[in-house]
């Protein structure tokens, strides 16, 4: 059942992005930034975690979950270490995504002959 | 072409002000197929999330991970797939069809970094690949980080513990 919800929720988040690009006529960069901030705010109100529980990858794969993870790391370390945790914790959860994107993009640039 | 100019015989490109040009250009711009684009975004975006769900389930059953533990390797695998597809030029073809459907998932984030890295490879590893990789993805990280910081400060000031 979660597979169906992953498809539907993930698809709907992408439709929101498409509407922002087509109807409000934002550039892709503005759209992505807005979605990340929206995900961060949603987690600030404690709304994103229930969505992840419900839709699984449908909520954790779109870029909104990036904002969610940033806030999540900050809040977790805030509780554990106090004030400084806000700064030290931000990239705690997202490290996997950012690091692997950097590493594999770099390797691809080394290996692949640029076209054109 | 000439038929559309019948109404205004004097509207020569060289004498046209830029406001007039904008007005005419806007009139002839094809309307964006919003509904069709949304359907495509829904299908492709949903499909990518479905693939993510399958990978996550794979890690949960084979390596006996919890949902939380499985989400990191899931994202990493999706990013590897996206980087490989970008390297072969396949992801950009998908993106042309799918619009936001392939841009909003984390694979789109990886695609923007990888394509920037490939595009600027010719300028060298440091000045090209290193400096340009975050050209598109940078704004996402900057605004996400600033937003997370502000929310963290609000929580700290209000004295609400984290989760």
PDB file of C-alpha atoms in Angstrom:
ATOM      1  CA  UNK A   1       0.000   0.000   0.000  1.00  0.00           C
ATOM      2  CA  UNK A   2       2.834   2.353   0.801  1.00  0.00           C
ATOM      3  CA  UNK A   3       4.075   1.854  -2.766  1.00  0.00           C
ATOM      4  CA  UNK A   4       0.868   3.385  -4.116  1.00  0.00           C
ATOM      5  CA  UNK A   5       1.052   6.325  -1.712  1.00  0.00           C
ATOM      6  CA  UNK A   6       4.719   6.873  -2.559  1.00  0.00           C
ATOM      7  CA  UNK A   7       3.714   7.201  -6.206  1.00  0.00           C
ATOM      8  CA  UNK A   8       0.772   9.517  -5.528  1.00  0.00           C
ATOM      9  CA  UNK A   9       2.371  11.828  -2.949  1.00  0.00           C
ATOM     10  CA  UNK A  10       5.666  11.992  -4.841  1.00  0.00           C
ATOM     11  CA  UNK A  11       3.803  12.751  -8.041  1.00  0.00           C
ATOM     12  CA  UNK A  12       1.723  15.458  -6.371  1.00  0.00           C
ATOM     13  CA  UNK A  13       4.789  17.232  -4.985  1.00  0.00           C
ATOM     14  CA  UNK A  14       6.224  17.261  -8.516  1.00  0.00           C
ATOM     15  CA  UNK A  15       2.921  18.661  -9.841  1.00  0.00           C
ATOM     16  CA  UNK A  16       3.190  21.490  -7.297  1.00  0.00           C
ATOM     17  CA  UNK A  17       6.662  22.211  -8.666  1.00  0.00           C
ATOM     18  CA  UNK A  18       5.354  22.097 -12.242  1.00  0.00           C
ATOM     19  CA  UNK A  19       2.548  24.538 -11.393  1.00  0.00           C
ATOM     20  CA  UNK A  20       5.047  26.904  -9.786  1.00  0.00           C
ATOM     21  CA  UNK A  21       7.097  26.814 -12.990  1.00  0.00           C
ATOM     22  CA  UNK A  22       4.198  27.024 -15.476  1.00  0.00           C
ATOM     23  CA  UNK A  23       1.548  29.143 -13.761  1.00  0.00           C
ATOM     24  CA  UNK A  24       3.519  31.410 -11.419  1.00  0.00           C
ATOM     25  CA  UNK A  25       6.378  31.319 -13.984  1.00  0.00           C
ATOM     26  CA  UNK A  26       9.222  30.864 -11.542  1.00  0.00           C
ATOM     27  CA  UNK A  27      12.584  29.703 -12.839  1.00  0.00           C
ATOM     28  CA  UNK A  28      13.535  26.118 -11.894  1.00  0.00           C
ATOM     29  CA  UNK A  29      16.072  27.459  -9.387  1.00  0.00           C
ATOM     30  CA  UNK A  30      13.410  29.583  -7.666  1.00  0.00           C
ATOM     31  CA  UNK A  31      11.028  26.626  -7.664  1.00  0.00           C
ATOM     32  CA  UNK A  32      13.562  24.300  -6.043  1.00  0.00           C
ATOM     33  CA  UNK A  33      14.570  26.886  -3.433  1.00  0.00           C
ATOM     34  CA  UNK A  34      10.937  27.550  -2.551  1.00  0.00           C
ATOM     35  CA  UNK A  35      10.212  23.826  -2.210  1.00  0.00           C
ATOM     36  CA  UNK A  36      13.225  23.323   0.063  1.00  0.00           C
ATOM     37  CA  UNK A  37      12.168  26.204   2.299  1.00  0.00           C
ATOM     38  CA  UNK A  38       8.604  24.848   2.294  1.00  0.00           C
ATOM     39  CA  UNK A  39       9.892  21.454   3.418  1.00  0.00           C
ATOM     40  CA  UNK A  40      11.950  23.107   6.151  1.00  0.00           C
ATOM     41  CA  UNK A  41       8.952  25.092   7.435  1.00  0.00           C
ATOM     42  CA  UNK A  42       6.742  22.008   7.292  1.00  0.00           C
ATOM     43  CA  UNK A  43       9.176  20.169   9.525  1.00  0.00           C
ATOM     44  CA  UNK A  44       9.354  23.192  11.805  1.00  0.00           C
ATOM     45  CA  UNK A  45       5.644  22.679  12.469  1.00  0.00           C
ATOM     46  CA  UNK A  46       6.158  18.933  12.781  1.00  0.00           C
ATOM     47  CA  UNK A  47       4.119  18.197   9.673  1.00  0.00           C
ATOM     48  CA  UNK A  48       6.674  16.512   7.435  1.00  0.00           C
ATOM     49  CA  UNK A  49       7.532  13.495   9.563  1.00  0.00           C
ATOM     50  CA  UNK A  50       3.934  12.182   9.549  1.00  0.00           C
ATOM     51  CA  UNK A  51       3.957  12.542   5.749  1.00  0.00           C
ATOM     52  CA  UNK A  52       7.154  10.470   5.501  1.00  0.00           C
ATOM     53  CA  UNK A  53       5.615   7.811   7.733  1.00  0.00           C
ATOM     54  CA  UNK A  54       2.567   7.744   5.506  1.00  0.00           C
ATOM     55  CA  UNK A  55       4.075   7.973   2.021  1.00  0.00           C
ATOM     56  CA  UNK A  56       7.611   6.662   2.561  1.00  0.00           C
ATOM     57  CA  UNK A  57       9.840   7.500  -0.383  1.00  0.00           C
ATOM     58  CA  UNK A  58       7.032   9.604  -1.858  1.00  0.00           C
ATOM     59  CA  UNK A  59       7.893  12.200   0.773  1.00  0.00           C
ATOM     60  CA  UNK A  60      11.583  11.437   1.331  1.00  0.00           C
ATOM     61  CA  UNK A  61      12.734  11.474  -2.320  1.00  0.00           C
ATOM     62  CA  UNK A  62      11.452  14.923  -3.464  1.00  0.00           C
ATOM     63  CA  UNK A  63      13.680  17.916  -2.701  1.00  0.00           C
ATOM     64  CA  UNK A  64      11.271  19.079   0.048  1.00  0.00           C
ATOM     65  CA  UNK A  65      12.700  16.316   2.228  1.00  0.00           C
ATOM     66  CA  UNK A  66      16.084  18.026   1.923  1.00  0.00           C
ATOM     67  CA  UNK A  67      14.697  21.012   3.833  1.00  0.00           C
ATOM     68  CA  UNK A  68      13.041  18.622   6.236  1.00  0.00           C
ATOM     69  CA  UNK A  69      16.327  16.818   6.952  1.00  0.00           C
ATOM     70  CA  UNK A  70      18.222  20.075   7.453  1.00  0.00           C
ATOM     71  CA  UNK A  71      15.753  21.212  10.106  1.00  0.00           C
ATOM     72  CA  UNK A  72      15.613  17.741  11.604  1.00  0.00           C
ATOM     73  CA  UNK A  73      19.374  17.599  12.114  1.00  0.00           C
ATOM     74  CA  UNK A  74      19.408  21.092  13.611  1.00  0.00           C
ATOM     75  CA  UNK A  75      16.583  20.332  16.062  1.00  0.00           C
ATOM     76  CA  UNK A  76      17.984  16.960  17.102  1.00  0.00           C
ATOM     77  CA  UNK A  77      21.377  18.418  17.994  1.00  0.00           C
ATOM     78  CA  UNK A  78      19.737  21.456  19.583  1.00  0.00           C
ATOM     79  CA  UNK A  79      18.106  19.139  22.044  1.00  0.00           C
ATOM     80  CA  UNK A  80      21.284  17.161  22.655  1.00  0.00           C
ATOM     81  CA  UNK A  81      24.003  19.840  22.716  1.00  0.00           C
ATOM     82  CA  UNK A  82      22.150  23.107  23.284  1.00  0.00           C
ATOM     83  CA  UNK A  83      22.471  26.257  21.177  1.00  0.00           C
ATOM     84  CA  UNK A  84      25.570  25.229  19.217  1.00  0.00           C
ATOM     85  CA  UNK A  85      23.652  22.204  17.968  1.00  0.00           C
ATOM     86  CA  UNK A  86      21.648  24.408  15.606  1.00  0.00           C
ATOM     87  CA  UNK A  87      24.820  25.038  13.609  1.00  0.00           C
ATOM     88  CA  UNK A  88      26.554  21.699  14.037  1.00  0.00           C
ATOM     89  CA  UNK A  89      23.450  19.644  13.339  1.00  0.00           C
ATOM     90  CA  UNK A  90      22.133  21.166  10.125  1.00  0.00           C
ATOM     91  CA  UNK A  91      24.042  18.839   7.798  1.00  0.00           C
ATOM     92  CA  UNK A  92      23.892  15.835  10.106  1.00  0.00           C
ATOM     93  CA  UNK A  93      21.161  13.992   8.219  1.00  0.00           C
ATOM     94  CA  UNK A  94      21.720  15.329   4.695  1.00  0.00           C
ATOM     95  CA  UNK A  95      25.392  14.404   4.597  1.00  0.00           C
ATOM     96  CA  UNK A  96      24.678  11.229   2.622  1.00  0.00           C
ATOM     97  CA  UNK A  97      22.840  13.084  -0.119  1.00  0.00           C
ATOM     98  CA  UNK A  98      25.228  16.013  -0.506  1.00  0.00           C
ATOM     99  CA  UNK A  99      28.411  13.969  -0.163  1.00  0.00           C
ATOM    100  CA  UNK A 100      27.384  11.298  -2.626  1.00  0.00           C
ATOM    101  CA  UNK A 101      26.160  13.908  -5.122  1.00  0.00           C
ATOM    102  CA  UNK A 102      29.537  15.692  -4.930  1.00  0.00           C
ATOM    103  CA  UNK A 103      31.620  12.510  -5.071  1.00  0.00           C
ATOM    104  CA  UNK A 104      29.809  10.804  -7.932  1.00  0.00           C
ATOM    105  CA  UNK A 105      29.485  14.009  -9.959  1.00  0.00           C
ATOM    106  CA  UNK A 106      33.222  14.525  -9.605  1.00  0.00           C
ATOM    107  CA  UNK A 107      33.962  10.946 -10.641  1.00  0.00           C
ATOM    108  CA  UNK A 108      31.637  11.324 -13.610  1.00  0.00           C
ATOM    109  CA  UNK A 109      33.471  14.485 -14.654  1.00  0.00           C
ATOM    110  CA  UNK A 110      36.749  12.554 -14.492  1.00  0.00           C
ATOM    111  CA  UNK A 111      35.519   9.559 -16.443  1.00  0.00           C
ATOM    112  CA  UNK A 112      33.089  10.927 -18.998  1.00  0.00           C
ATOM    113  CA  UNK A 113      34.212  12.723 -22.130  1.00  0.00           C
ATOM    114  CA  UNK A 114      32.186  15.895 -22.422  1.00  0.00           C
ATOM    115  CA  UNK A 115      29.910  15.932 -25.424  1.00  0.00           C
ATOM    116  CA  UNK A 116      29.696  18.901 -27.724  1.00  0.00           C
TER     117      UNK A 116
ATOM    118  CA  UNK B   1       3.969  35.227 -41.525  1.00  0.00           C
ATOM    119  CA  UNK B   2       2.948  38.068 -43.824  1.00  0.00           C
ATOM    120  CA  UNK B   3      -0.736  37.404 -43.226  1.00  0.00           C
ATOM    121  CA  UNK B   4      -0.544  38.322 -39.563  1.00  0.00           C
ATOM    122  CA  UNK B   5       0.864  41.721 -40.397  1.00  0.00           C
ATOM    123  CA  UNK B   6      -2.124  42.817 -42.479  1.00  0.00           C
ATOM    124  CA  UNK B   7      -3.714  44.840 -39.690  1.00  0.00           C
ATOM    125  CA  UNK B   8      -0.634  46.948 -39.046  1.00  0.00           C
ATOM    126  CA  UNK B   9       1.186  47.704 -42.243  1.00  0.00           C
ATOM    127  CA  UNK B  10       3.655  50.050 -40.492  1.00  0.00           C
ATOM    128  CA  UNK B  11       4.819  47.734 -37.717  1.00  0.00           C
ATOM    129  CA  UNK B  12       8.316  47.265 -39.029  1.00  0.00           C
ATOM    130  CA  UNK B  13      10.756  45.548 -36.670  1.00  0.00           C
ATOM    131  CA  UNK B  14      13.264  48.379 -36.885  1.00  0.00           C
ATOM    132  CA  UNK B  15      10.786  51.084 -35.787  1.00  0.00           C
ATOM    133  CA  UNK B  16       9.126  49.016 -33.098  1.00  0.00           C
ATOM    134  CA  UNK B  17       9.655  49.965 -29.482  1.00  0.00           C
ATOM    135  CA  UNK B  18      10.605  47.126 -27.174  1.00  0.00           C
ATOM    136  CA  UNK B  19       7.268  47.367 -25.365  1.00  0.00           C
ATOM    137  CA  UNK B  20       5.418  46.919 -28.641  1.00  0.00           C
ATOM    138  CA  UNK B  21       7.637  44.021 -29.533  1.00  0.00           C
ATOM    139  CA  UNK B  22       7.000  42.369 -26.165  1.00  0.00           C
ATOM    140  CA  UNK B  23       3.245  42.744 -26.650  1.00  0.00           C
ATOM    141  CA  UNK B  24       3.332  41.163 -30.100  1.00  0.00           C
ATOM    142  CA  UNK B  25       5.734  38.434 -29.060  1.00  0.00           C
ATOM    143  CA  UNK B  26       3.532  37.576 -26.108  1.00  0.00           C
ATOM    144  CA  UNK B  27       0.493  37.274 -28.359  1.00  0.00           C
ATOM    145  CA  UNK B  28       2.227  34.766 -30.603  1.00  0.00           C
ATOM    146  CA  UNK B  29       3.856  32.777 -27.811  1.00  0.00           C
ATOM    147  CA  UNK B  30       2.306  29.300 -27.698  1.00  0.00           C
ATOM    148  CA  UNK B  31       0.237  28.842 -24.528  1.00  0.00           C
ATOM    149  CA  UNK B  32       1.946  26.579 -22.038  1.00  0.00           C
ATOM    150  CA  UNK B  33       0.233  23.226 -21.854  1.00  0.00           C
ATOM    151  CA  UNK B  34      -0.091  23.389 -18.080  1.00  0.00           C
ATOM    152  CA  UNK B  35      -2.397  20.416 -17.704  1.00  0.00           C
ATOM    153  CA  UNK B  36      -0.344  18.115 -19.919  1.00  0.00           C
ATOM    154  CA  UNK B  37       2.865  19.179 -18.177  1.00  0.00           C
ATOM    155  CA  UNK B  38       1.307  18.455 -14.782  1.00  0.00           C
ATOM    156  CA  UNK B  39       0.258  14.964 -15.876  1.00  0.00           C
ATOM    157  CA  UNK B  40       3.780  14.254 -17.114  1.00  0.00           C
ATOM    158  CA  UNK B  41       5.318  15.651 -13.930  1.00  0.00           C
ATOM    159  CA  UNK B  42       2.965  13.515 -11.855  1.00  0.00           C
ATOM    160  CA  UNK B  43       3.758  10.314 -13.740  1.00  0.00           C
ATOM    161  CA  UNK B  44       7.539  10.699 -13.823  1.00  0.00           C
ATOM    162  CA  UNK B  45       7.811  12.166 -10.326  1.00  0.00           C
ATOM    163  CA  UNK B  46       5.607   9.433  -8.942  1.00  0.00           C
ATOM    164  CA  UNK B  47       7.604   6.785 -10.776  1.00  0.00           C
ATOM    165  CA  UNK B  48      10.919   8.054  -9.389  1.00  0.00           C
ATOM    166  CA  UNK B  49       9.479   8.008  -5.861  1.00  0.00           C
ATOM    167  CA  UNK B  50       8.127   4.514  -6.507  1.00  0.00           C
ATOM    168  CA  UNK B  51      11.607   3.361  -7.537  1.00  0.00           C
ATOM    169  CA  UNK B  52      12.928   4.992  -4.362  1.00  0.00           C
ATOM    170  CA  UNK B  53      10.348   3.104  -2.328  1.00  0.00           C
ATOM    171  CA  UNK B  54      11.440  -0.180  -3.951  1.00  0.00           C
ATOM    172  CA  UNK B  55      15.111   0.520  -3.175  1.00  0.00           C
ATOM    173  CA  UNK B  56      14.217   1.447   0.398  1.00  0.00           C
ATOM    174  CA  UNK B  57      12.220  -1.764   0.814  1.00  0.00           C
ATOM    175  CA  UNK B  58      15.175  -3.682  -0.610  1.00  0.00           C
ATOM    176  CA  UNK B  59      17.535  -2.265   2.031  1.00  0.00           C
ATOM    177  CA  UNK B  60      14.958  -2.862   4.768  1.00  0.00           C
ATOM    178  CA  UNK B  61      14.413  -6.524   3.922  1.00  0.00           C
ATOM    179  CA  UNK B  62      17.888  -7.578   2.771  1.00  0.00           C
ATOM    180  CA  UNK B  63      19.990  -5.657   5.313  1.00  0.00           C
ATOM    181  CA  UNK B  64      17.352  -5.603   8.034  1.00  0.00           C
ATOM    182  CA  UNK B  65      17.428  -1.813   8.414  1.00  0.00           C
ATOM    183  CA  UNK B  66      14.810   0.445   9.955  1.00  0.00           C
ATOM    184  CA  UNK B  67      13.003   2.949   7.738  1.00  0.00           C
ATOM    185  CA  UNK B  68      15.273   5.733   8.993  1.00  0.00           C
ATOM    186  CA  UNK B  69      18.491   3.782   8.476  1.00  0.00           C
ATOM    187  CA  UNK B  70      17.418   2.777   4.987  1.00  0.00           C
ATOM    188  CA  UNK B  71      16.708   6.308   3.765  1.00  0.00           C
ATOM    189  CA  UNK B  72      20.388   7.332   3.484  1.00  0.00           C
ATOM    190  CA  UNK B  73      21.519   4.435   1.250  1.00  0.00           C
ATOM    191  CA  UNK B  74      18.301   4.867  -0.753  1.00  0.00           C
ATOM    192  CA  UNK B  75      19.131   8.483  -1.532  1.00  0.00           C
ATOM    193  CA  UNK B  76      22.721   7.499  -2.363  1.00  0.00           C
ATOM    194  CA  UNK B  77      21.589   4.801  -4.819  1.00  0.00           C
ATOM    195  CA  UNK B  78      19.137   7.188  -6.493  1.00  0.00           C
ATOM    196  CA  UNK B  79      21.937   9.727  -6.857  1.00  0.00           C
ATOM    197  CA  UNK B  80      24.263   7.130  -8.412  1.00  0.00           C
ATOM    198  CA  UNK B  81      21.550   6.169 -10.899  1.00  0.00           C
ATOM    199  CA  UNK B  82      20.932   9.830 -11.702  1.00  0.00           C
ATOM    200  CA  UNK B  83      24.639  10.559 -12.201  1.00  0.00           C
ATOM    201  CA  UNK B  84      25.028   7.556 -14.526  1.00  0.00           C
ATOM    202  CA  UNK B  85      21.966   8.572 -16.563  1.00  0.00           C
ATOM    203  CA  UNK B  86      23.213  12.162 -16.721  1.00  0.00           C
ATOM    204  CA  UNK B  87      26.632  11.001 -17.915  1.00  0.00           C
ATOM    205  CA  UNK B  88      25.038   9.161 -20.814  1.00  0.00           C
ATOM    206  CA  UNK B  89      22.814  12.130 -21.590  1.00  0.00           C
ATOM    207  CA  UNK B  90      19.655  10.156 -20.820  1.00  0.00           C
ATOM    208  CA  UNK B  91      18.479  12.194 -17.839  1.00  0.00           C
ATOM    209  CA  UNK B  92      18.296  15.405 -19.830  1.00  0.00           C
ATOM    210  CA  UNK B  93      16.075  13.667 -22.370  1.00  0.00           C
ATOM    211  CA  UNK B  94      13.778  12.528 -19.557  1.00  0.00           C
ATOM    212  CA  UNK B  95      13.818  16.037 -18.108  1.00  0.00           C
ATOM    213  CA  UNK B  96      12.684  17.561 -21.362  1.00  0.00           C
ATOM    214  CA  UNK B  97       9.619  15.367 -21.332  1.00  0.00           C
ATOM    215  CA  UNK B  98       8.893  15.395 -17.618  1.00  0.00           C
ATOM    216  CA  UNK B  99       9.636  18.975 -16.536  1.00  0.00           C
ATOM    217  CA  UNK B 100       9.365  19.251 -12.773  1.00  0.00           C
ATOM    218  CA  UNK B 101       8.705  15.508 -12.526  1.00  0.00           C
ATOM    219  CA  UNK B 102      12.396  14.787 -12.905  1.00  0.00           C
ATOM    220  CA  UNK B 103      13.664  18.053 -11.393  1.00  0.00           C
ATOM    221  CA  UNK B 104      11.925  17.968  -8.009  1.00  0.00           C
ATOM    222  CA  UNK B 105      13.091  14.515  -6.790  1.00  0.00           C
ATOM    223  CA  UNK B 106      16.590  14.250  -5.333  1.00  0.00           C
ATOM    224  CA  UNK B 107      17.709  12.781  -8.670  1.00  0.00           C
ATOM    225  CA  UNK B 108      17.159  16.223 -10.213  1.00  0.00           C
ATOM    226  CA  UNK B 109      19.434  17.736  -7.584  1.00  0.00           C
ATOM    227  CA  UNK B 110      22.154  15.229  -8.519  1.00  0.00           C
ATOM    228  CA  UNK B 111      21.501  15.835 -12.219  1.00  0.00           C
ATOM    229  CA  UNK B 112      22.002  19.585 -11.844  1.00  0.00           C
ATOM    230  CA  UNK B 113      25.328  19.029 -10.075  1.00  0.00           C
ATOM    231  CA  UNK B 114      26.558  16.354 -12.457  1.00  0.00           C
ATOM    232  CA  UNK B 115      25.612  18.216 -15.616  1.00  0.00           C
ATOM    233  CA  UNK B 116      27.320  21.373 -14.315  1.00  0.00           C
ATOM    234  CA  UNK B 117      30.426  19.315 -13.533  1.00  0.00           C
ATOM    235  CA  UNK B 118      30.470  17.736 -17.003  1.00  0.00           C
ATOM    236  CA  UNK B 119      29.734  20.995 -18.762  1.00  0.00           C
ATOM    237  CA  UNK B 120      32.639  22.857 -17.150  1.00  0.00           C
ATOM    238  CA  UNK B 121      35.079  19.937 -17.284  1.00  0.00           C
ATOM    239  CA  UNK B 122      36.946  21.589 -20.135  1.00  0.00           C
ATOM    240  CA  UNK B 123      37.821  24.550 -17.892  1.00  0.00           C
ATOM    241  CA  UNK B 124      39.840  22.293 -15.622  1.00  0.00           C
ATOM    242  CA  UNK B 125      39.231  20.293 -12.454  1.00  0.00           C
ATOM    243  CA  UNK B 126      39.570  23.163  -9.982  1.00  0.00           C
ATOM    244  CA  UNK B 127      38.234  26.162 -11.864  1.00  0.00           C
ATOM    245  CA  UNK B 128      35.732  24.179 -13.924  1.00  0.00           C
ATOM    246  CA  UNK B 129      34.428  21.129 -12.076  1.00  0.00           C
ATOM    247  CA  UNK B 130      35.134  22.316  -8.552  1.00  0.00           C
ATOM    248  CA  UNK B 131      33.929  25.862  -8.928  1.00  0.00           C
ATOM    249  CA  UNK B 132      30.894  25.239 -11.097  1.00  0.00           C
ATOM    250  CA  UNK B 133      29.407  22.109  -9.558  1.00  0.00           C
ATOM    251  CA  UNK B 134      27.123  24.059  -7.232  1.00  0.00           C
ATOM    252  CA  UNK B 135      26.167  26.652  -9.805  1.00  0.00           C
ATOM    253  CA  UNK B 136      22.573  25.398  -9.957  1.00  0.00           C
ATOM    254  CA  UNK B 137      22.332  23.326  -6.790  1.00  0.00           C
ATOM    255  CA  UNK B 138      23.905  26.018  -4.625  1.00  0.00           C
ATOM    256  CA  UNK B 139      20.762  28.084  -4.180  1.00  0.00           C
ATOM    257  CA  UNK B 140      18.912  25.035  -2.884  1.00  0.00           C
ATOM    258  CA  UNK B 141      21.591  24.406  -0.263  1.00  0.00           C
ATOM    259  CA  UNK B 142      21.906  28.064   0.716  1.00  0.00           C
ATOM    260  CA  UNK B 143      18.196  28.682   1.195  1.00  0.00           C
ATOM    261  CA  UNK B 144      17.631  25.322   2.853  1.00  0.00           C
ATOM    262  CA  UNK B 145      20.449  25.954   5.306  1.00  0.00           C
ATOM    263  CA  UNK B 146      19.351  29.495   6.137  1.00  0.00           C
ATOM    264  CA  UNK B 147      15.753  28.364   6.625  1.00  0.00           C
ATOM    265  CA  UNK B 148      16.873  25.486   8.849  1.00  0.00           C
ATOM    266  CA  UNK B 149      19.036  27.861  10.893  1.00  0.00           C
ATOM    267  CA  UNK B 150      16.176  30.304  11.435  1.00  0.00           C
ATOM    268  CA  UNK B 151      13.799  27.554  12.438  1.00  0.00           C
ATOM    269  CA  UNK B 152      16.426  26.110  14.782  1.00  0.00           C
ATOM    270  CA  UNK B 153      16.910  29.524  16.416  1.00  0.00           C
ATOM    271  CA  UNK B 154      13.147  29.938  16.831  1.00  0.00           C
ATOM    272  CA  UNK B 155      12.991  26.568  18.556  1.00  0.00           C
ATOM    273  CA  UNK B 156      15.939  27.480  20.773  1.00  0.00           C
ATOM    274  CA  UNK B 157      14.462  30.851  21.764  1.00  0.00           C
ATOM    275  CA  UNK B 158      11.043  29.426  22.483  1.00  0.00           C
ATOM    276  CA  UNK B 159      12.703  26.720  24.534  1.00  0.00           C
ATOM    277  CA  UNK B 160      11.005  23.886  22.715  1.00  0.00           C
ATOM    278  CA  UNK B 161      13.219  20.825  22.601  1.00  0.00           C
ATOM    279  CA  UNK B 162      14.067  19.166  19.317  1.00  0.00           C
ATOM    280  CA  UNK B 163      12.874  15.821  18.208  1.00  0.00           C
TER     281      UNK B 163
END
